[in-house]
Coordinates of C-alpha atoms in Angstrom, one line a residue:
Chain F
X164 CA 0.0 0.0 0.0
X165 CA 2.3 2.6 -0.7
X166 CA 4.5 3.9 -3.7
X167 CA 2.7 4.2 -7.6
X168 CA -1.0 4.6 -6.2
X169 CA -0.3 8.5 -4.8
X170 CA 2.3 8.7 -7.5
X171 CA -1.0 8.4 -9.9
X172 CA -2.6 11.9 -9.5
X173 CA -0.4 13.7 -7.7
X174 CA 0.4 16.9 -9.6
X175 CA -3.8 16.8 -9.5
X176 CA -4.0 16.0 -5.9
X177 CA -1.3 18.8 -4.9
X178 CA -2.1 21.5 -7.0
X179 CA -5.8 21.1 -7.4
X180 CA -6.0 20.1 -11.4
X181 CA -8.6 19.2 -12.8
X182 CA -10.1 17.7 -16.7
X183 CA -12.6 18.8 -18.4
X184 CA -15.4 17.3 -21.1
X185 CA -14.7 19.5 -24.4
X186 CA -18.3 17.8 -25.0
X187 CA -20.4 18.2 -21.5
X188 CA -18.1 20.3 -19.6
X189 CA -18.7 17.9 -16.7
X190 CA -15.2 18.2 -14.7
X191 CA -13.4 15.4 -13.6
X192 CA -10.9 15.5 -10.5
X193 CA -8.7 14.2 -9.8
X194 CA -8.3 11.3 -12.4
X195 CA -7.1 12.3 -15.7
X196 CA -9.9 10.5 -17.7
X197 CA -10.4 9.4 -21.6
X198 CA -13.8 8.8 -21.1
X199 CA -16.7 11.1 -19.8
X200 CA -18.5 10.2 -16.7
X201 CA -21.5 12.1 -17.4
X202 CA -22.1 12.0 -21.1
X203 CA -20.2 9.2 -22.2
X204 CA -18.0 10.3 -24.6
X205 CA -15.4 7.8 -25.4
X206 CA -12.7 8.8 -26.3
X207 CA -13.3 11.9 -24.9
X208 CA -11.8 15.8 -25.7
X209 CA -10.2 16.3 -21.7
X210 CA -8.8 19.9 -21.3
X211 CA -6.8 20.6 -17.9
X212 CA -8.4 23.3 -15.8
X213 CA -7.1 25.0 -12.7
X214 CA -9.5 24.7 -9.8
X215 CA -9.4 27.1 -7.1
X216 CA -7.8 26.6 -3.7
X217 CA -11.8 26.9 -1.7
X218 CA -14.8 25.6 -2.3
X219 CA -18.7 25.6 -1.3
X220 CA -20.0 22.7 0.8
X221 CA -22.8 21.4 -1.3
X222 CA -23.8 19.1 2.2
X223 CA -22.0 17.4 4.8
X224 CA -22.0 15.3 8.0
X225 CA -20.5 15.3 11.1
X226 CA -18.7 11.5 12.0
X227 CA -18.7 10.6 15.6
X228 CA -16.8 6.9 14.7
X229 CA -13.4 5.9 12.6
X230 CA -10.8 4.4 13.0
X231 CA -8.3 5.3 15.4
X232 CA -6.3 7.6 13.2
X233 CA -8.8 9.9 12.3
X234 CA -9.8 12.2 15.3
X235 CA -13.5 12.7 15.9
X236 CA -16.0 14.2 15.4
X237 CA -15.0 14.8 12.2
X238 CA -16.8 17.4 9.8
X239 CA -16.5 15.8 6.3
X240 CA -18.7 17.5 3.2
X241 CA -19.2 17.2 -0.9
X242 CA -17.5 20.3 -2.0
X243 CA -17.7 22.3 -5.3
X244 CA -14.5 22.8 -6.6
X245 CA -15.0 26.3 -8.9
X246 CA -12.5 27.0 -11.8
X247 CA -9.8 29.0 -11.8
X248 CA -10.7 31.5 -14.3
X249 CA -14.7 31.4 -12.8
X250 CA -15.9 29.8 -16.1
X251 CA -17.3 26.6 -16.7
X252 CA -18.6 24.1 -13.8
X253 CA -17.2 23.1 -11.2
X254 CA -15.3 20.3 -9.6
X255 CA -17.5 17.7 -7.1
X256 CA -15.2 16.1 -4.5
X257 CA -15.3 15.1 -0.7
X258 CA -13.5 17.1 1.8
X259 CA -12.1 16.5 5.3
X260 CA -12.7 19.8 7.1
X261 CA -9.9 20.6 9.6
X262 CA -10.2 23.3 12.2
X263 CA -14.0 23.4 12.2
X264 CA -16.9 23.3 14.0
X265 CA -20.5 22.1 13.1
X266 CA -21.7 25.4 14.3
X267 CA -19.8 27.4 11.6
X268 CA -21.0 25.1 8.6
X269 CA -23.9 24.7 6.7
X270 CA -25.0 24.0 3.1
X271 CA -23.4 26.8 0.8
X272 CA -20.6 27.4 3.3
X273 CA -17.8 28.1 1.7
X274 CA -14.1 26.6 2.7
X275 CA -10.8 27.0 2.0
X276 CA -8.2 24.5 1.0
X277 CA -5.5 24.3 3.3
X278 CA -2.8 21.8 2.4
X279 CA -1.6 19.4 5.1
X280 CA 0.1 15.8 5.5
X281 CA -2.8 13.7 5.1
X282 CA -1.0 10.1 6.1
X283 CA 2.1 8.4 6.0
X284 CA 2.5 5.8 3.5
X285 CA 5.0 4.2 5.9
X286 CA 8.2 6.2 4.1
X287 CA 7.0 9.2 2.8
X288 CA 4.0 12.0 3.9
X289 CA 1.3 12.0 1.8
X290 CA 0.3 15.6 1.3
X291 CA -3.1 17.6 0.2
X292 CA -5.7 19.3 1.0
X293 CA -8.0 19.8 3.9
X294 CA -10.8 22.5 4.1
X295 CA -11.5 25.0 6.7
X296 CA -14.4 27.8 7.5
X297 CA -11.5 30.9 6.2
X298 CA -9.9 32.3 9.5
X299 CA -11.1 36.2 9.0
X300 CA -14.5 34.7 9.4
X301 CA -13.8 32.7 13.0
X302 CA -15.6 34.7 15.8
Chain A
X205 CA -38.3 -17.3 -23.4
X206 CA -40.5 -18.4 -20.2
X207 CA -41.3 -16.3 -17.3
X208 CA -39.6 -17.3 -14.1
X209 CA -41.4 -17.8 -11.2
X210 CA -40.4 -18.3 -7.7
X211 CA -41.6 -21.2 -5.8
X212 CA -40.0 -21.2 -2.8
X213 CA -38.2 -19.4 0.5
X214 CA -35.7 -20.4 3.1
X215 CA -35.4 -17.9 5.6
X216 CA -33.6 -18.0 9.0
X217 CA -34.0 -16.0 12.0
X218 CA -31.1 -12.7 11.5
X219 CA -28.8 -11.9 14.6
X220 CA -26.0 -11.9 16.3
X221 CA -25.1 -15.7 15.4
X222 CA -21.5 -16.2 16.7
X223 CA -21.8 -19.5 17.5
X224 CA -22.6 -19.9 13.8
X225 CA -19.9 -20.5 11.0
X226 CA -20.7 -18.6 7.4
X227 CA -21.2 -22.7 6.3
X228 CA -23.5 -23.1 9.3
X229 CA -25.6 -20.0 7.6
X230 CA -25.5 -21.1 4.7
X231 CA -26.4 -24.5 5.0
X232 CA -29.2 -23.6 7.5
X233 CA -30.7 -21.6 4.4
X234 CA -30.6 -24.1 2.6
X235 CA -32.3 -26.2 4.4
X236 CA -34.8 -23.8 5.0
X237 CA -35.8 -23.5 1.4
X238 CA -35.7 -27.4 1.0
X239 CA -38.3 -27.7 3.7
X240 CA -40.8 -25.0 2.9
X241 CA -40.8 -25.6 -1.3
X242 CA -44.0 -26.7 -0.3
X243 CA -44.6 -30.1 -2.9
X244 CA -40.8 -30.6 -2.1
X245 CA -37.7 -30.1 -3.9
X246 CA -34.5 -32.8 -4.4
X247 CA -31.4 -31.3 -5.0
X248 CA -30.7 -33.5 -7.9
X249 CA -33.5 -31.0 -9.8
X250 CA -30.7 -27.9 -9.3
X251 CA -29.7 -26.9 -12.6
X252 CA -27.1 -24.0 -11.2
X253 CA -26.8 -21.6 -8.3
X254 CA -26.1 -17.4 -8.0
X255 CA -24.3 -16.8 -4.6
X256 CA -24.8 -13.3 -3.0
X257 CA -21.8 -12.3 -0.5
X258 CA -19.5 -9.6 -0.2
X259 CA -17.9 -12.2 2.0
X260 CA -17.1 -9.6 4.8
X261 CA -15.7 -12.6 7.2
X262 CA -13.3 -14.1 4.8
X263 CA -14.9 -17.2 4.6
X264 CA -16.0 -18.3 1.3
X265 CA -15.4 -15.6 -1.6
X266 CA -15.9 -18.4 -5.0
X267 CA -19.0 -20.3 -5.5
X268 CA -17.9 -23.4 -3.9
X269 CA -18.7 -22.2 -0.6
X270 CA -22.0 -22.6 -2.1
X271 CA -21.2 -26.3 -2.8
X272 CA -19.7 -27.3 0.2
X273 CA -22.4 -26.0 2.0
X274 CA -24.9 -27.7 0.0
X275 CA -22.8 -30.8 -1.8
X276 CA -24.0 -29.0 -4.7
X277 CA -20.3 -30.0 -6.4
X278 CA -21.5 -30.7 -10.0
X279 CA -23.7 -28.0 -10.5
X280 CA -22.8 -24.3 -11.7
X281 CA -22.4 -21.6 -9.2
X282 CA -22.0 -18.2 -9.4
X283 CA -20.7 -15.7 -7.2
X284 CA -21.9 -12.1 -7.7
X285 CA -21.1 -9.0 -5.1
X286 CA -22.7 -6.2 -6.3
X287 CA -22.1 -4.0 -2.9
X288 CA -25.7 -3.9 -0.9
X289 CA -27.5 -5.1 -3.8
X290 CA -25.5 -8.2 -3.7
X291 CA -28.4 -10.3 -3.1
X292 CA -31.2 -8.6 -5.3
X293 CA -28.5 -8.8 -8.0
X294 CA -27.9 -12.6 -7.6
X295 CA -31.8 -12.8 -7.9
X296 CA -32.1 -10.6 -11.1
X297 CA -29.3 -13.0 -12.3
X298 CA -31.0 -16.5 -11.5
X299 CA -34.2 -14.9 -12.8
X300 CA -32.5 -13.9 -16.5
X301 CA -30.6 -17.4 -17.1
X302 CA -34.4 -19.3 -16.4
X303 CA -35.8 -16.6 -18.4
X304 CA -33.6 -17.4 -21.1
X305 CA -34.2 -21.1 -20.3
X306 CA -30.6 -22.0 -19.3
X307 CA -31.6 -22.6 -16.1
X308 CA -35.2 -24.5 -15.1
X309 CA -34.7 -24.8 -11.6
X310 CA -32.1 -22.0 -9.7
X311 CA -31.3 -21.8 -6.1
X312 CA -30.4 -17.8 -5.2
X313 CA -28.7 -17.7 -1.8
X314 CA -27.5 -15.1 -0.2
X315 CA -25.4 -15.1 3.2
X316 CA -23.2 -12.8 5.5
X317 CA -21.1 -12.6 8.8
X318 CA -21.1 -9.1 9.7
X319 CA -20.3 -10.2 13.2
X320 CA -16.8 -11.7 12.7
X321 CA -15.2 -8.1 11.8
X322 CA -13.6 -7.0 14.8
X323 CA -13.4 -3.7 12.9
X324 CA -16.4 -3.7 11.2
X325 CA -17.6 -1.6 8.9
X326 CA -15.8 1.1 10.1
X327 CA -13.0 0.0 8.4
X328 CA -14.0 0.7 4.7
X329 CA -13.7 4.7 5.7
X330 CA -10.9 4.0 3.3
X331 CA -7.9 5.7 5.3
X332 CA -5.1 5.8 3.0
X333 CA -7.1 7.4 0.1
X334 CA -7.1 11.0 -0.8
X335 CA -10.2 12.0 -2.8
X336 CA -12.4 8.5 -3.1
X337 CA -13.9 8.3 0.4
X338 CA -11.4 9.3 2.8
X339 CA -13.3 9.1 6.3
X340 CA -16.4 8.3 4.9
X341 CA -18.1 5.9 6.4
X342 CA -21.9 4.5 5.6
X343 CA -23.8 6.4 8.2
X344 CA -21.7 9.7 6.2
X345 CA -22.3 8.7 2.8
X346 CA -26.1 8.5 3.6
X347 CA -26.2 11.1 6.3
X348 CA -24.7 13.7 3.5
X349 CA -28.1 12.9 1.6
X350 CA -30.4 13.5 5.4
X351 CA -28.2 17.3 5.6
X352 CA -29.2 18.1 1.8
X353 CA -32.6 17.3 2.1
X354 CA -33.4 18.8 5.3
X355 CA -32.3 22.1 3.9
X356 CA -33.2 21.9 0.3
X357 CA -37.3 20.8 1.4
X358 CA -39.5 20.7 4.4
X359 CA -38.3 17.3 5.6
X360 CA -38.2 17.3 9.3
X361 CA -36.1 15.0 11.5
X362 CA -39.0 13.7 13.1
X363 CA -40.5 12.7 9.8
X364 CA -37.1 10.8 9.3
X365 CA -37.4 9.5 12.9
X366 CA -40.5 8.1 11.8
X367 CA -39.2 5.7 9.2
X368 CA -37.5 4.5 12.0
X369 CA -40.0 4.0 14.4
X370 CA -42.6 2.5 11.8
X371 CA -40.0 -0.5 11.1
X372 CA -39.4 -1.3 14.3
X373 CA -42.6 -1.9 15.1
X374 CA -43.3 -3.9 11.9
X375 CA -39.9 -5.6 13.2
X376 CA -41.7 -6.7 16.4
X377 CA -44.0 -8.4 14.5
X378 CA -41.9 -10.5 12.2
X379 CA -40.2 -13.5 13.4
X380 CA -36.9 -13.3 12.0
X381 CA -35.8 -10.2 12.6
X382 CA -33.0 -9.5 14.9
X383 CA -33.8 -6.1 16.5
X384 CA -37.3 -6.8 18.9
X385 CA -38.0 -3.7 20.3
X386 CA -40.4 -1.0 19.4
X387 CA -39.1 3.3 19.8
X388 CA -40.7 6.6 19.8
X389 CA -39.6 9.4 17.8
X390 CA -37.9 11.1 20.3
X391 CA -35.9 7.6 21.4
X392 CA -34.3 7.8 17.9
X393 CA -33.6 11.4 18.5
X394 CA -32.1 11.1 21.9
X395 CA -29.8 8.2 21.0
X396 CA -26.3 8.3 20.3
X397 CA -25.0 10.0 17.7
X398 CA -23.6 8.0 14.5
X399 CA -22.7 10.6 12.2
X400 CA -24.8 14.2 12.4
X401 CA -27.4 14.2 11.4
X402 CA -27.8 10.4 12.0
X403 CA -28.8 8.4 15.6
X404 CA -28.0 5.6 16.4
X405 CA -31.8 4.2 15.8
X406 CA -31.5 5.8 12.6
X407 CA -29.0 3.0 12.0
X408 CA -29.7 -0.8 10.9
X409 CA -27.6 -3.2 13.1
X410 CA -24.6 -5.1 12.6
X411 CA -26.2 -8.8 11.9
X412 CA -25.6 -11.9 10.6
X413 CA -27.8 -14.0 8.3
X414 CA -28.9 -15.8 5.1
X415 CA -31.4 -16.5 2.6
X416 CA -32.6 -19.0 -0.5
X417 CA -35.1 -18.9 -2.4
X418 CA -35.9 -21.1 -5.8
X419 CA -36.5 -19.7 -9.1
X420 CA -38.3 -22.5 -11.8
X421 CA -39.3 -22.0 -15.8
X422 CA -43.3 -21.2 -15.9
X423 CA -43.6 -25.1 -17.0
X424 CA -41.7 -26.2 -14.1
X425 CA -42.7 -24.0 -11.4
X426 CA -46.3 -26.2 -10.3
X427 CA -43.7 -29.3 -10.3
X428 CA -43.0 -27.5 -6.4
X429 CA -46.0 -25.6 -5.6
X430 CA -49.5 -24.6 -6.7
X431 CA -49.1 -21.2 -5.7
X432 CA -46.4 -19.8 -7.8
X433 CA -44.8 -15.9 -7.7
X434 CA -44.0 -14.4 -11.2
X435 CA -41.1 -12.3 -11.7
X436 CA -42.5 -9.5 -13.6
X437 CA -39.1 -7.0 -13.9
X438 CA -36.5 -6.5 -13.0
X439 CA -33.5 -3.4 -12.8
X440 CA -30.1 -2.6 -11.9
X441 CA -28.4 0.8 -12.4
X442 CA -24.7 2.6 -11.5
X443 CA -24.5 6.5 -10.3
X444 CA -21.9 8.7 -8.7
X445 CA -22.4 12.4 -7.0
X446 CA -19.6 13.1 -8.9
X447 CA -21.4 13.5 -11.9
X448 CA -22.5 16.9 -10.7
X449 CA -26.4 16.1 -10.9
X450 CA -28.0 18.3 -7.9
X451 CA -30.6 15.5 -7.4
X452 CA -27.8 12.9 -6.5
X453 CA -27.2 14.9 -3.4
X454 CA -30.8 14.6 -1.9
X455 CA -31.4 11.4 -3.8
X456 CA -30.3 8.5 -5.5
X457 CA -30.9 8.4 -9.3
X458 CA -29.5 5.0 -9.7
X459 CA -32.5 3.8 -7.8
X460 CA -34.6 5.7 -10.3
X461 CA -33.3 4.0 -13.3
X462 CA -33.2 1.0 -12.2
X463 CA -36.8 0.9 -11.0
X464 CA -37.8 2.6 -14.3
X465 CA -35.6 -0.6 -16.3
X466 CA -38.2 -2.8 -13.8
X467 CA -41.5 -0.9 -13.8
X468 CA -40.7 -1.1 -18.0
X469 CA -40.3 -4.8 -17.7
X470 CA -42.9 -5.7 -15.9
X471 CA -45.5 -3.2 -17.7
X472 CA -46.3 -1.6 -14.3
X473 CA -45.7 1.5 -12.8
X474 CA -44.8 2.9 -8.9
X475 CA -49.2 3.1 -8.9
X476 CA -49.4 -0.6 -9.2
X477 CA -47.2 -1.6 -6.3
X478 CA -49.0 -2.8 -2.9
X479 CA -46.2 -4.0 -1.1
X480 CA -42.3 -3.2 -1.3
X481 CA -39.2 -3.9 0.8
X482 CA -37.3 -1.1 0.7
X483 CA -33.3 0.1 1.7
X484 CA -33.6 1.0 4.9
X485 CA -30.2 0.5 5.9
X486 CA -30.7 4.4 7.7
X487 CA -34.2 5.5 8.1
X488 CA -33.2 9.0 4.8
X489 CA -32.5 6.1 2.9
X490 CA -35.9 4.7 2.9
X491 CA -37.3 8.1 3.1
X492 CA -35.4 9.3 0.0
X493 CA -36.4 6.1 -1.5
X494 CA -40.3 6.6 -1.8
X495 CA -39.1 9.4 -4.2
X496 CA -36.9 7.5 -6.2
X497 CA -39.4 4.8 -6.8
X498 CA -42.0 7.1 -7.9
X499 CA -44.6 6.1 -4.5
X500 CA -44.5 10.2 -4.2
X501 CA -43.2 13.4 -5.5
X502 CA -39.9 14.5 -5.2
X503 CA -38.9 15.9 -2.0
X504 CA -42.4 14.9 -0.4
X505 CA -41.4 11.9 1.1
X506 CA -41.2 13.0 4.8
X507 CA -45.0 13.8 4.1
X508 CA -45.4 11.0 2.5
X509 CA -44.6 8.7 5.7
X510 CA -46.2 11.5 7.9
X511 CA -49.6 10.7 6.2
X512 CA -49.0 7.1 7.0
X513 CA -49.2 5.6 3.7
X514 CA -46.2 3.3 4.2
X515 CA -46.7 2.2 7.7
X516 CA -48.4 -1.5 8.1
X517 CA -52.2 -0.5 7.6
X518 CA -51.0 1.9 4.8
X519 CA -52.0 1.9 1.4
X520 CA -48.6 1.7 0.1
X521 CA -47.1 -0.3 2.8
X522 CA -43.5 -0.3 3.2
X523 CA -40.9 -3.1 4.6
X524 CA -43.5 -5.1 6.7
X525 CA -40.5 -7.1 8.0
X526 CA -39.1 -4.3 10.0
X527 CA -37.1 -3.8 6.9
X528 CA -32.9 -3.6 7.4
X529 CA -33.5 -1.0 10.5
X530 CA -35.3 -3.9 12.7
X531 CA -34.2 -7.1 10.8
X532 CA -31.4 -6.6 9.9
X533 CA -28.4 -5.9 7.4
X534 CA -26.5 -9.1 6.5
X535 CA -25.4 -7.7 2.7
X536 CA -25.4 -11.1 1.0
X537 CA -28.5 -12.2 2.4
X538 CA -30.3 -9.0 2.9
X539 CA -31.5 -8.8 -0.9
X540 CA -32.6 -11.8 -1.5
X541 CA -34.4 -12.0 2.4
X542 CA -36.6 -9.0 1.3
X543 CA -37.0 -11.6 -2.0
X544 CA -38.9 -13.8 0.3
X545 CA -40.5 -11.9 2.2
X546 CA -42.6 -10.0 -1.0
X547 CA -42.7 -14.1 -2.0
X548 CA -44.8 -14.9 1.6
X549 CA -46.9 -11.4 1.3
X550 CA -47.9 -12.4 -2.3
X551 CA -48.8 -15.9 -1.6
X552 CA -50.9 -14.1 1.8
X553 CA -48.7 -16.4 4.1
X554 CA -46.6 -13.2 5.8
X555 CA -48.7 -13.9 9.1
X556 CA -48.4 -10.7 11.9
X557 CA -47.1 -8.4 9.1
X558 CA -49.7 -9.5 6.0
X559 CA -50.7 -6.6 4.1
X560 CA -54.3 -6.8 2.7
X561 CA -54.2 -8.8 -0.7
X562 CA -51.5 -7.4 -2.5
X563 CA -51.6 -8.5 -6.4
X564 CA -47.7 -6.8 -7.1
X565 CA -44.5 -6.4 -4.9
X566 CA -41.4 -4.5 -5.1
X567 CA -37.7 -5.2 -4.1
X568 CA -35.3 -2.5 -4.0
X569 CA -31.7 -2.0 -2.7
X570 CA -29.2 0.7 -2.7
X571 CA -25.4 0.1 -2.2
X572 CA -22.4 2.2 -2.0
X573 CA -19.2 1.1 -3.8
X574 CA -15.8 2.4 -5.0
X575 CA -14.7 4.2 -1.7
X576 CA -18.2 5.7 -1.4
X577 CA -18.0 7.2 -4.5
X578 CA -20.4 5.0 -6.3
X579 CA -24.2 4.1 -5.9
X580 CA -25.9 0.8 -7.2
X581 CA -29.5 -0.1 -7.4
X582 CA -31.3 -3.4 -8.2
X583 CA -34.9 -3.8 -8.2
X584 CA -37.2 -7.0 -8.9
X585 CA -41.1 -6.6 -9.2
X586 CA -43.1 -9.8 -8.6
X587 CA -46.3 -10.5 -9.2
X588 CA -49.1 -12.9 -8.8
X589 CA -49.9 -14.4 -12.0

């Protein structure tokens, strides 16, 4: 469990890069993909797009139980990814949150990405991101 | 072509069954079915086996767990895992190869030890995964879908509560199930949280169990019993959130296709069905699932179990058993359990829980898979003929 698995996707999983459907527009992240999830097009047109370092929870939960190396509760949500230049759709990925409180989230919040070690492979830190409520906006 | 009927059901009581092997569940399924086909069945008249399991214990991933179980050894046996719809998907599998007439006579049985985890569940939050799933557990994947709709209609938590509360009464009722105990709305709301906005009694148990039933050819099926069960349709469909619908947040459109692949089959519609076992494996689940099936509008299904119309003396009664919340949630066996149970309420033998007369019945599961990335749906309509 180590090794070519993070090595996959991760220019994608460190700098936020995502693919998009030349056909659909539907945005895939962070798997470089030849084929479109949503409308099917195989082989598909993929163009890299720049996603944007904070999102808008679309909904989340709040987990009371994981395994032992995840502290609890733990805030996790499906966030909207938007693009870099503000066209186009967005990205759809699950977030840790980090930092944050269930009080200070809701649907539509928007988070920012902070990057953080993740895990340890067992020889190496796996790094990206987490999301937070920004700081300016902490009572 | 022939239309496959089923013509018999072995069910076992679900629990906490430690002092029983996965071959002891399997076998006492088996057996089950062997003594209820009611003009009898010899194993000899097996033409080939589907085997539902996700094999959570470790114990027999490859069909011939099935035949050493059984001392089915010549006969073809096929494994399928299709996350929780494992055991519907086993069914819609049998059902297609008699329908085809490759198959006259096919055993479907479905079996799970949830109990010999020490981990549990809790162990597919997938850890060492960045994107696909990382710390979501089932209670998350499903509770995301409770937040969304709470805030996007005028679902209330007690009208989720309720779901919960109906089934376990239902549960009370039904023999087999493993959860006895009947709960108010505010008893799910004052236990333990899972995962916000989930309670514990929002939750089905950890269990263990297993199921068989028998599917025949039309010409065949009065060879076992006089009182046959058609399959009329059947469905089985794939989604992902990820897709960027906004109904796949509140809702599962796999279930949606794959009831409309069945409701197309079987030349019915959502308006036809008067009993269904649903996915209750949390109390949203079921709610969101009225939608999904078409028993109401979008969004309404809150007031949809607030005006009663799934509960017992309902006119659209859902999961009479006590459904997954109060039976049960044993993912090989939990499919093709709610298989028998539509079997007994068609044929009018479902005793404490028997609806009044229903003519068609509905199966349905929902499963998560790929990290919690990916939804599944199977559903099977039945019918009398």
């Amino acid at each position: 469990m180590s090794g070519p698995r993070y090595d996959r996707t991760k220019r994608q999983d460190q700098r936020l890069i995502g693919f998009e459907c030349q056909a659909c527009g539907w945005v895939s992240f962070p798997e470089e993909k030849r084929t479109c999830k949503r409308c099917g097009d195989a082989p598909a047109e993929m163009e890299e797009v720049q996603l944007q370092e904070r999102g808008e929870i679309q909904t989340f939960v709040v987990q009371q139980y994981l395994p032992d190396d995840i502290e609890t509760p733990q805030p996790v949500a499906i966030v909207d990814l938007p693009q870099e230049d503000g066209d186009g759709e967005p990205a759809r990925a699950y977030g840790l949150l980090t930092e944050t409180d269930l009080e200070e989230i809701d649907v539509g919040t928007e988070v920012v990405a902070r990057f953080r070690e993740l895990f340890s492979d067992g020889e190496r830190p796996i790094d990206s991101f987490k999301f937070s409520v920004p700081r300016e906006e902490k009572a | 072509m022939t239309e496959p009927h089923v013509v018999g059901a072995g069910m076992i009581d679900f629990g906490e069954l430690y002092e029983q092997s996965f071959d002891d569940l399997l076998e006492s399924a088996y057996l089950s079915l062997l003594e209820n086909v009611d003009k009898g069945v010899d194993p000899s008249d097996i033409d080939a086996a589907w085997y539902g399991t996700i094999d959570i214990a470790n114990e027999g991933s490859s069909g011939s767990a099935v035949a050493h179980a059984t001392g089915l050894f010549e006969t073809p046996i096929t494994r399928v895992e299709n996350a929780c719809a494992t055991g519907s998907d086993a069914f819609r599998n049998a059902a297609q190869a008699v329908k085809a007439g490759d198959a006259e006579v096919a055993l479907v049985i479905g079996a799970e030890k949830m109990t010999d985890s020490t981990e549990g569940l809790i162990a597919s939050a997938a850890l060492e995964r960045l994107w696909r799933g990382r710390g979501v557990t089932m209670p998350a994947y499903f509770g995301m879908r409770a937040t969304r709709h709470l805030e996007e209609y005028e679902t209330t938590r007690e009208q989720i509560a309720e779901i919960s509360v109906k089934n376990h009464e239902n549960g009370t009722k039904y023999p087999h199930a493993h959860q006895q105990f009947e709960c108010s709305v505010e008893d799910v709301k004052e236990s333990p949280t899972v995962s916000y906005p989930l309670n514990l009694y929002d939750c089905c148990p950890v269990t263990d169990g297993a199921c068989a039933v028998l599917v025949t050819s039309e010409d065949r099926a009065r060879e076992f019993t006089d009182d046959p069960i058609r399959v009329a349709g059947y469905g089985l469909a794939s989604d992902t959130f990820q897709r960027g619908a906004p109904e796949a947040l509140t809702n599962f459109p796999a279930t949606r296709q794959a009831s409309s692949q069945a409701y197309e089959r079987a030349g019915l519609g959502p308006e036809d069905v008067d009993v269904a076992e649903v996915h209750d494996c949390f109390s949203i689940t079921e709610l969101i699932t009225y939608e999904d099936l078409g028993f109401c509008e979008e969004g309404k299904g809150g007031q949809f179990v607030d005006e009663g119309h799934p509960h017992l003396d309902g006119d659209k009664p859902v999961n009479p058993s006590g459904g997954l919340l109060s039976k049960g949630h044993p993912i090989g066996a939990t499919g093709v359990a709610q298989i028998a149970e539509i079997f007994e309420q068609l044929r009018g033998e479902a005793g404490a829980v028997q609806v009044d007369a229903p003519e068609v019945g509905l199966q349905h599961n929902i499963g998560i898979g790929r990290n919690a990335t990916g939804a599944v749906s199977c559903v099977n309509i039945m019918e009398r003929p």
